[in-house]
Structure formats: C-alpha cells, structure tokens
PDB file of C-alpha atoms in Angstrom:
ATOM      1  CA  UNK Z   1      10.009  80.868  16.070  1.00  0.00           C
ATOM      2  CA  UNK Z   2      10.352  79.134  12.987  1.00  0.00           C
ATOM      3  CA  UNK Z   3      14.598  78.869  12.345  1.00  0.00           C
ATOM      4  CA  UNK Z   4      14.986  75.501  11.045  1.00  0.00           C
ATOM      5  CA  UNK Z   5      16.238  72.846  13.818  1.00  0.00           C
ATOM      6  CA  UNK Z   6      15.906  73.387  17.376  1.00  0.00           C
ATOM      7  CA  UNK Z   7      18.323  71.443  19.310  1.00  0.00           C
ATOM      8  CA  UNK Z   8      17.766  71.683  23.183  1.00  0.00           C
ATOM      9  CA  UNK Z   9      20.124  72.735  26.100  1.00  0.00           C
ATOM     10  CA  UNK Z  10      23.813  71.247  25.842  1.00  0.00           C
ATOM     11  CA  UNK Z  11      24.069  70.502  22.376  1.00  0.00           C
ATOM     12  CA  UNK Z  12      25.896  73.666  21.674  1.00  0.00           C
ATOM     13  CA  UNK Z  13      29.083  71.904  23.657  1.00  0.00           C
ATOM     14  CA  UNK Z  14      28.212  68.468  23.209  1.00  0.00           C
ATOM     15  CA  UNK Z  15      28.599  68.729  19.514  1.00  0.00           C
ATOM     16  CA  UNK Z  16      30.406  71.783  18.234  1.00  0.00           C
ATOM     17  CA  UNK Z  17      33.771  70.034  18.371  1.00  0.00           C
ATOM     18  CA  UNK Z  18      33.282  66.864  15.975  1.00  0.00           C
ATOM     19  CA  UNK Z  19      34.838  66.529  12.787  1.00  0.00           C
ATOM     20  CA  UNK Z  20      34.861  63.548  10.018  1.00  0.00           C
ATOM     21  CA  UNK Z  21      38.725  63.230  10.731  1.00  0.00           C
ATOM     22  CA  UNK Z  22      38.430  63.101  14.651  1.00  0.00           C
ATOM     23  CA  UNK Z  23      36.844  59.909  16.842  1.00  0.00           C
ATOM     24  CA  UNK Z  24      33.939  62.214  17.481  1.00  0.00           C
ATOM     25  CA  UNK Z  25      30.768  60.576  15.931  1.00  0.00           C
ATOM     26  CA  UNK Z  26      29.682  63.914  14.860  1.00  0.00           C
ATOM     27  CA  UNK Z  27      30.200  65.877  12.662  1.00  0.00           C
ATOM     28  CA  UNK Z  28      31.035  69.572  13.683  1.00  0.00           C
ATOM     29  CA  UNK Z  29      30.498  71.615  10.500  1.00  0.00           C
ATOM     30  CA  UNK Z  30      26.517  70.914  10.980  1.00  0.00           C
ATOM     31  CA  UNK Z  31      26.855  72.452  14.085  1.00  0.00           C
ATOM     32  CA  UNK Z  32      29.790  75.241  12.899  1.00  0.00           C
ATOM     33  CA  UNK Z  33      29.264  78.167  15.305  1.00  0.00           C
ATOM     34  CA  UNK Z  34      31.408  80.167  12.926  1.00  0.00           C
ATOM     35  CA  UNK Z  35      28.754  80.961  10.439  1.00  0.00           C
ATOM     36  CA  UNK Z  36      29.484  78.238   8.124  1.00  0.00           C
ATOM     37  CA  UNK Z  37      27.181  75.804   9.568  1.00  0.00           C
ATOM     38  CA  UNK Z  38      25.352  73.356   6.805  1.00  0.00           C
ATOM     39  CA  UNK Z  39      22.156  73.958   8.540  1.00  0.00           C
ATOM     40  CA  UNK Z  40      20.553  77.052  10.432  1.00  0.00           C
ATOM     41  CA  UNK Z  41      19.898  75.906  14.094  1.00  0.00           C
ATOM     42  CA  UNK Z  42      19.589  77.065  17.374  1.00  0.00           C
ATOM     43  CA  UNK Z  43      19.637  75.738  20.826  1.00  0.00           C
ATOM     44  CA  UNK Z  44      16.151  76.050  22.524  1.00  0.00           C
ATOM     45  CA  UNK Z  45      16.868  78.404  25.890  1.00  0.00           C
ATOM     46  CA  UNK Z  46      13.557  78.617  27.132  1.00  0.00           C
ATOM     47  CA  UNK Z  47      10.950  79.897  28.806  1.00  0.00           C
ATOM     48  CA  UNK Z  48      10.714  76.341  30.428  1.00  0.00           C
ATOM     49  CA  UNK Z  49       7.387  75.334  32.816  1.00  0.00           C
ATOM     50  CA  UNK Z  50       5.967  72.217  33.715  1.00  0.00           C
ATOM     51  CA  UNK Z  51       3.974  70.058  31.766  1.00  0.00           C
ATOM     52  CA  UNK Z  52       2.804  67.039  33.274  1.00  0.00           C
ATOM     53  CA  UNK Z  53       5.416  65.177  34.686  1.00  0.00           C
ATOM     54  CA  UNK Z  54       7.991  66.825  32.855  1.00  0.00           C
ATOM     55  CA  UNK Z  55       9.522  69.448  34.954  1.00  0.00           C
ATOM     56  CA  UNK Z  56      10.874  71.437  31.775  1.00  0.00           C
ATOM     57  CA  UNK Z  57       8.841  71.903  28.709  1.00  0.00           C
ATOM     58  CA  UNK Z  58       8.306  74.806  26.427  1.00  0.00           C
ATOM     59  CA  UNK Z  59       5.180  76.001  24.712  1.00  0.00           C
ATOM     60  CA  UNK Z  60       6.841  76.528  21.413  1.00  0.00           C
ATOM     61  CA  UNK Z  61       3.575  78.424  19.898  1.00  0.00           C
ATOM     62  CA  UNK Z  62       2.644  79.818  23.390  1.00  0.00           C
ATOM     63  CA  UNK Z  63      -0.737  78.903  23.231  1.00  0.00           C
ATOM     64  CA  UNK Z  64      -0.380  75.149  25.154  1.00  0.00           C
ATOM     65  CA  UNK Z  65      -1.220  73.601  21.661  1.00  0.00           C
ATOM     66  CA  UNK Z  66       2.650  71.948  21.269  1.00  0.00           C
ATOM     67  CA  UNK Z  67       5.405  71.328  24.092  1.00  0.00           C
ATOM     68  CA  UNK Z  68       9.178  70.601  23.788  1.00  0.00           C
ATOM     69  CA  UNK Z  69      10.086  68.675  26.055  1.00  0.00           C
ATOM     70  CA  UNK Z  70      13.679  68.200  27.833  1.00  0.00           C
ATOM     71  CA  UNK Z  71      14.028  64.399  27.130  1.00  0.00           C
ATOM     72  CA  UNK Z  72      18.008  64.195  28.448  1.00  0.00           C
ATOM     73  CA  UNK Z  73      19.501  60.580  28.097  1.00  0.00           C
ATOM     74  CA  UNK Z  74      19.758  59.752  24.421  1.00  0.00           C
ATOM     75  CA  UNK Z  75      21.999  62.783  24.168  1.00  0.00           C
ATOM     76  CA  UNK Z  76      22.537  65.911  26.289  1.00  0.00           C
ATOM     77  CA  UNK Z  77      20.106  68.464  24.790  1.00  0.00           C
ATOM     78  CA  UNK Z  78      17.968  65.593  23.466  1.00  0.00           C
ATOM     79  CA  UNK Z  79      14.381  66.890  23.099  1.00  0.00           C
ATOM     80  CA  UNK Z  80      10.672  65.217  23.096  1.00  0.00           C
ATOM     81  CA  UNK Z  81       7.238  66.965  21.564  1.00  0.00           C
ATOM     82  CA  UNK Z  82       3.911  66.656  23.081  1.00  0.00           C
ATOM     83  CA  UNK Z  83       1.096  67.614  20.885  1.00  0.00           C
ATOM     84  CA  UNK Z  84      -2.736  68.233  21.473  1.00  0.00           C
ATOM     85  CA  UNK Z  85      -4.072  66.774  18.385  1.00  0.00           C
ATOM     86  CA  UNK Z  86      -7.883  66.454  16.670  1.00  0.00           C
ATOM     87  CA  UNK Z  87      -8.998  62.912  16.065  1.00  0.00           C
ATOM     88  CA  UNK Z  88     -12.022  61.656  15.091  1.00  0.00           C
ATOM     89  CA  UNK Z  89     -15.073  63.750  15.700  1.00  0.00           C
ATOM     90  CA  UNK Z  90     -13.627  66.500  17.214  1.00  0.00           C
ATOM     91  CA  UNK Z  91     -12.076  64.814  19.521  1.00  0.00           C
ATOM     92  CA  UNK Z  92      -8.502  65.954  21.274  1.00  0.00           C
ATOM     93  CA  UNK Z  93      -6.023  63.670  22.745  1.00  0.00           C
ATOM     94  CA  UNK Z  94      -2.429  64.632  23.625  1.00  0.00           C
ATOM     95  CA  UNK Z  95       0.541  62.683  21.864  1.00  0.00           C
ATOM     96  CA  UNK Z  96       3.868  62.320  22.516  1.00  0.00           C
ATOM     97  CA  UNK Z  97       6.351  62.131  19.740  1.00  0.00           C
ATOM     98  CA  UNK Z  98       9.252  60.551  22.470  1.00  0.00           C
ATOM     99  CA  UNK Z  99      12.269  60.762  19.224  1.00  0.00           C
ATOM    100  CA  UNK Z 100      14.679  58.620  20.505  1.00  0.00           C
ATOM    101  CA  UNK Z 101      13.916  58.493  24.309  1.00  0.00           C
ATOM    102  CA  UNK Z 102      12.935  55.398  24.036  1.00  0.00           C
ATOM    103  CA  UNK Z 103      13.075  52.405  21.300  1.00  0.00           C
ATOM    104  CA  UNK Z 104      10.065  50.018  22.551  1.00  0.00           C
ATOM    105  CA  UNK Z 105       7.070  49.331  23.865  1.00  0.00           C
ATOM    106  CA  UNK Z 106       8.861  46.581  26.008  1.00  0.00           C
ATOM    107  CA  UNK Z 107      11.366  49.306  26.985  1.00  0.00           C
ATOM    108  CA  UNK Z 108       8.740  52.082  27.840  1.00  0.00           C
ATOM    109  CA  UNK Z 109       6.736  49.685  30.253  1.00  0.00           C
ATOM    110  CA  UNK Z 110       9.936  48.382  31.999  1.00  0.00           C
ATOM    111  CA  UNK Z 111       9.496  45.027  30.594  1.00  0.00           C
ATOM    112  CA  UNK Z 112      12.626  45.223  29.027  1.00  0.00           C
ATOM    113  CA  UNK Z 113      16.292  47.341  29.916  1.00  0.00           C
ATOM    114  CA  UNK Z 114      18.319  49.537  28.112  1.00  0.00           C
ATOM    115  CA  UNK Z 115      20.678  47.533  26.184  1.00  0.00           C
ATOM    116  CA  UNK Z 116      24.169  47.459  25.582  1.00  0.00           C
ATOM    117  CA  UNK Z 117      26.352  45.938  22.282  1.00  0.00           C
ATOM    118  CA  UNK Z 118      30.242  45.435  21.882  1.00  0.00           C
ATOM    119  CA  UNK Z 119      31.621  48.328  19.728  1.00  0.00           C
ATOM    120  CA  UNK Z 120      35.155  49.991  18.495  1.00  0.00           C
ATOM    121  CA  UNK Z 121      37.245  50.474  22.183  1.00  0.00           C
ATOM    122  CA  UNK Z 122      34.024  48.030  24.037  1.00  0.00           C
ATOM    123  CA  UNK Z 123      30.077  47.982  25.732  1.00  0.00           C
ATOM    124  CA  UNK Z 124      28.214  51.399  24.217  1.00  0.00           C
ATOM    125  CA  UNK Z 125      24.432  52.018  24.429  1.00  0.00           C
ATOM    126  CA  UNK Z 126      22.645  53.987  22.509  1.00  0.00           C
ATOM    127  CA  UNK Z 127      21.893  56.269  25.329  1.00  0.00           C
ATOM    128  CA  UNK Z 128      25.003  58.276  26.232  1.00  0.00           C
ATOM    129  CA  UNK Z 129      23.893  59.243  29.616  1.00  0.00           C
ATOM    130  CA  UNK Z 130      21.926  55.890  31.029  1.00  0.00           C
ATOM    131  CA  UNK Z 131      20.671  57.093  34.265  1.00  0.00           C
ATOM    132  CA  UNK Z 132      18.871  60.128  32.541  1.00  0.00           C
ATOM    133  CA  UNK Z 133      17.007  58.170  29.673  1.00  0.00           C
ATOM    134  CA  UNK Z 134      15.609  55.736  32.485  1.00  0.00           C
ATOM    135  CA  UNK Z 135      14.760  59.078  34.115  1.00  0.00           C
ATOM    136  CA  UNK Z 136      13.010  59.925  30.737  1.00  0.00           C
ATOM    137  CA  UNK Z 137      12.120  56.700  29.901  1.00  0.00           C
ATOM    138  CA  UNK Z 138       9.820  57.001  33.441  1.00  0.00           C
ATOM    139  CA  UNK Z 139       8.429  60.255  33.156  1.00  0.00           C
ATOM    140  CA  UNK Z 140       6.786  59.034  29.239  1.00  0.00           C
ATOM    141  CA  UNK Z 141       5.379  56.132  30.879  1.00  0.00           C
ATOM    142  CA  UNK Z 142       3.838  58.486  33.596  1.00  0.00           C
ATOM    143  CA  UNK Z 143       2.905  60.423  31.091  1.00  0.00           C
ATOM    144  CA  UNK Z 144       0.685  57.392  29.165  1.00  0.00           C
ATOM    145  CA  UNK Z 145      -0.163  55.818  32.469  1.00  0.00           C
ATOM    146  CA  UNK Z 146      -1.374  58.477  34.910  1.00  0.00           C
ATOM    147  CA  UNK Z 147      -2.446  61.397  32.348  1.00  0.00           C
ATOM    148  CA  UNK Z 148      -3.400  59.624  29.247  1.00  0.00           C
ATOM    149  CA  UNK Z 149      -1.632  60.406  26.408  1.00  0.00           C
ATOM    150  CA  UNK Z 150      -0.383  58.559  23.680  1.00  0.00           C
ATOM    151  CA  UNK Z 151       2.779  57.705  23.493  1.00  0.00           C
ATOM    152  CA  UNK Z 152       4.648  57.388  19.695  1.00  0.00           C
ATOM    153  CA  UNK Z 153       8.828  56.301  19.531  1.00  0.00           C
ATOM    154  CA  UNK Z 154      10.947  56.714  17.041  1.00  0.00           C
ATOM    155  CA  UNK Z 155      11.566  53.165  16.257  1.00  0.00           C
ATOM    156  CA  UNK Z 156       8.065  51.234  17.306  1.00  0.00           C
ATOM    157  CA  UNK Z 157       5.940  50.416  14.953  1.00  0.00           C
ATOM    158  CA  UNK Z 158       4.224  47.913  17.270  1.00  0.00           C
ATOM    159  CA  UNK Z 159       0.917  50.390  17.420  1.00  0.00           C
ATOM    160  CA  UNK Z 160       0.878  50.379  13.627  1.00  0.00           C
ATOM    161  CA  UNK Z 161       1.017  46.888  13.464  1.00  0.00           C
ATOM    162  CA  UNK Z 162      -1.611  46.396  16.622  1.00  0.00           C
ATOM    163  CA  UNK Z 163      -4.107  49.109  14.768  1.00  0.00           C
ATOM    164  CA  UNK Z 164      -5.885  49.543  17.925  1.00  0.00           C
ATOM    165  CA  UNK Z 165      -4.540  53.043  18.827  1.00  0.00           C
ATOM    166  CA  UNK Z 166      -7.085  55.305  17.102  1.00  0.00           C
ATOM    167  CA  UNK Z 167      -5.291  58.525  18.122  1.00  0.00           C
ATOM    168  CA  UNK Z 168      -1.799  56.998  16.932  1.00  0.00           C
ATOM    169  CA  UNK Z 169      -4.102  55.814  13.598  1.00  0.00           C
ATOM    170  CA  UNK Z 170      -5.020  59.737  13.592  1.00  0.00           C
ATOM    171  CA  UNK Z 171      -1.050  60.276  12.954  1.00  0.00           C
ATOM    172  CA  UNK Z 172      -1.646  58.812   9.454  1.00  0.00           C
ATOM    173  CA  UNK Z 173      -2.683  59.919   6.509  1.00  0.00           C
ATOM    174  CA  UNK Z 174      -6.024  58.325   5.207  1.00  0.00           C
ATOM    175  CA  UNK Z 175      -5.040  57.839   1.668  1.00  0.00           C
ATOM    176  CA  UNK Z 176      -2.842  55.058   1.052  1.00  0.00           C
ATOM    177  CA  UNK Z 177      -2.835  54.193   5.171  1.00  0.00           C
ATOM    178  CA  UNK Z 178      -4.497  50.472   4.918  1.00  0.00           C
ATOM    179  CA  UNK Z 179      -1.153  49.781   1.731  1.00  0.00           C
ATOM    180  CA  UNK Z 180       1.454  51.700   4.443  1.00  0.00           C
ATOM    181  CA  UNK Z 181       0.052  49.905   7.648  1.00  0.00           C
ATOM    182  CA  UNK Z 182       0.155  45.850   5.833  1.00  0.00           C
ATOM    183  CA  UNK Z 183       3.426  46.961   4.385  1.00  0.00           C
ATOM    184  CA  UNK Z 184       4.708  47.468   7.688  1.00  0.00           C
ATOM    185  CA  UNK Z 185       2.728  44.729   9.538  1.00  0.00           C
ATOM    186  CA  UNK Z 186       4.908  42.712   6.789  1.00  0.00           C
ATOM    187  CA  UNK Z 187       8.173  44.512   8.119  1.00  0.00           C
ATOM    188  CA  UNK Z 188       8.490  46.040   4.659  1.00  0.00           C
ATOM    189  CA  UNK Z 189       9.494  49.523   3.973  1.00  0.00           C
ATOM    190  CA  UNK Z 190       6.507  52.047   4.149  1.00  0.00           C
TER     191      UNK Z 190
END
C-alpha cells in the first residue's frame, strides 16, 4: 500500500481548506483534492483492530510486523507507528515511533503538562485538541510501562544522550553513530 503519505482519519477536512493567503496555518494545495495536489496522499480508512492499548491500529503490511496507530491530539488524523524490530542477537523488541504525540520524556511520564505560549489572537498549544493528546499521551506510557516497548518522540533526544536504551541504540546506524550521538549529547546538529 505504498502511495506516498498516509495521513489518518480527519485530515481530509481538517486541512483541505488552507491556503498561504488565508489565517489557516496550512497550506491547502498539499492537500488539493482536485488533482493538483503537490504530493500524492491518502487518508488511512482502515481495517482498524486493537493493538495493545490502542483501541485503533492498522497492520499496514498485514502480517503484525508494523502498526499505525490513531494518535488524535496533536492534530485530528494525527497518526503513531509501532514497529517489531531485530536488535542485537536476534533479538525483537517493539518500538514506538510516537511523531508528535508527545515532546518529552518529562511529558510522557506525567512529570511535566502540556504547555501553552502567547501567540497571534492569545494562549495556543501545540496540541490542537488537549484532552485527546493526554488521552494519547496515556495510552504510550501504557504502552512502555505495562507491555514493554520502547518508546521514541519526535523531539527527545534524551535516550540518545542517556545511551542506555539498546533497542532505541538499534534505531541507529553503526557507522558514524558514536560522531552523531556526542554531536547531539553536545546539542549540536546531527
């Protein structure tokens, strides 16, 4: 099912009507329904089951290798991956890649909240629906806590700075890693 992005459920309507002249922050003609679209994409319909505690996740290759997961908060339609990966001697492990559900460690273990910043017209958050990412936000930390899997964000880069996550380690490429991981542990650019 290879099309190019996969958006999940909502983003269809969420996003279709921005434009660079509008105050939408998106911009429609990615998302142009009318054929003219910059990129080819399609909005993820399903078969959903459950995976864990995620009550809707599909098995993109069917073969329970790689999930999609409904991740709603961020965005409507915002989606997660969970990933059965080899690590070290043939071992397996399963790994979340949470996107944007979440921004921190501190965040994902409730040690911290979901912020909020003065901008144009007053408080935003980077989560447009807030009750649904702490919803999300839960169920990832279920996820790590109760079932075991790893857990990597978008924006963290505390495991790569920790190097004590061997599965998250896995992630990496060998060549060049120990340059990448003290250029980051230095907050430099990778």
């Amino acid at each position: 099912m290879h099309i190019g992005t996969i958006a999940g459920r909502s983003v269809k309507r969420h996003l279709t009507n921005g434009s660079p002249t509008d105050n939408s922050p998106w911009d429609g003609r990615f998302f142009d329904l009318s054929g003219h679209a910059s990129e080819r994409w399609q909005e993820l319909s399903g078969p959903w089951e459950e995976f864990g505690p995620f009550p809707r996740a599909f098995d993109y290759f069917g073969d329970g290798s790689f999930y999609l997961i409904d991740a709603p908060g961020h965005m409507p339609g915002n989606l997660a991956a969970v990933a059965n990966i080899k690590y070290g001697d043939d071992q397996t492990a399963w790994v979340i890649l949470a996107s944007d559900c979440c921004h921190s460690r501190k965040l994902l273990m409730g040690e911290e909240e979901i912020a909020s910043f003065d901008g144009p017209g007053g408080k935003m958050c980077l989560h447009e629906d807030v009750d649904s990412a702490k919803e999300t936000i839960a169920r990832i930390r279920t996820a790590e806590v109760e079932y075991g899997m790893h857990v990597a964000m978008a924006h963290d880069d505390d495991w790569m700075c920790a190097a004590t996550n061997e599965v998250l380690l896995s992630l990496l490429l060998e060549k060049g890693r120990d340059d990448f991981l003290g250029r980051v542990r230095e907050g430099k650019a990778p």
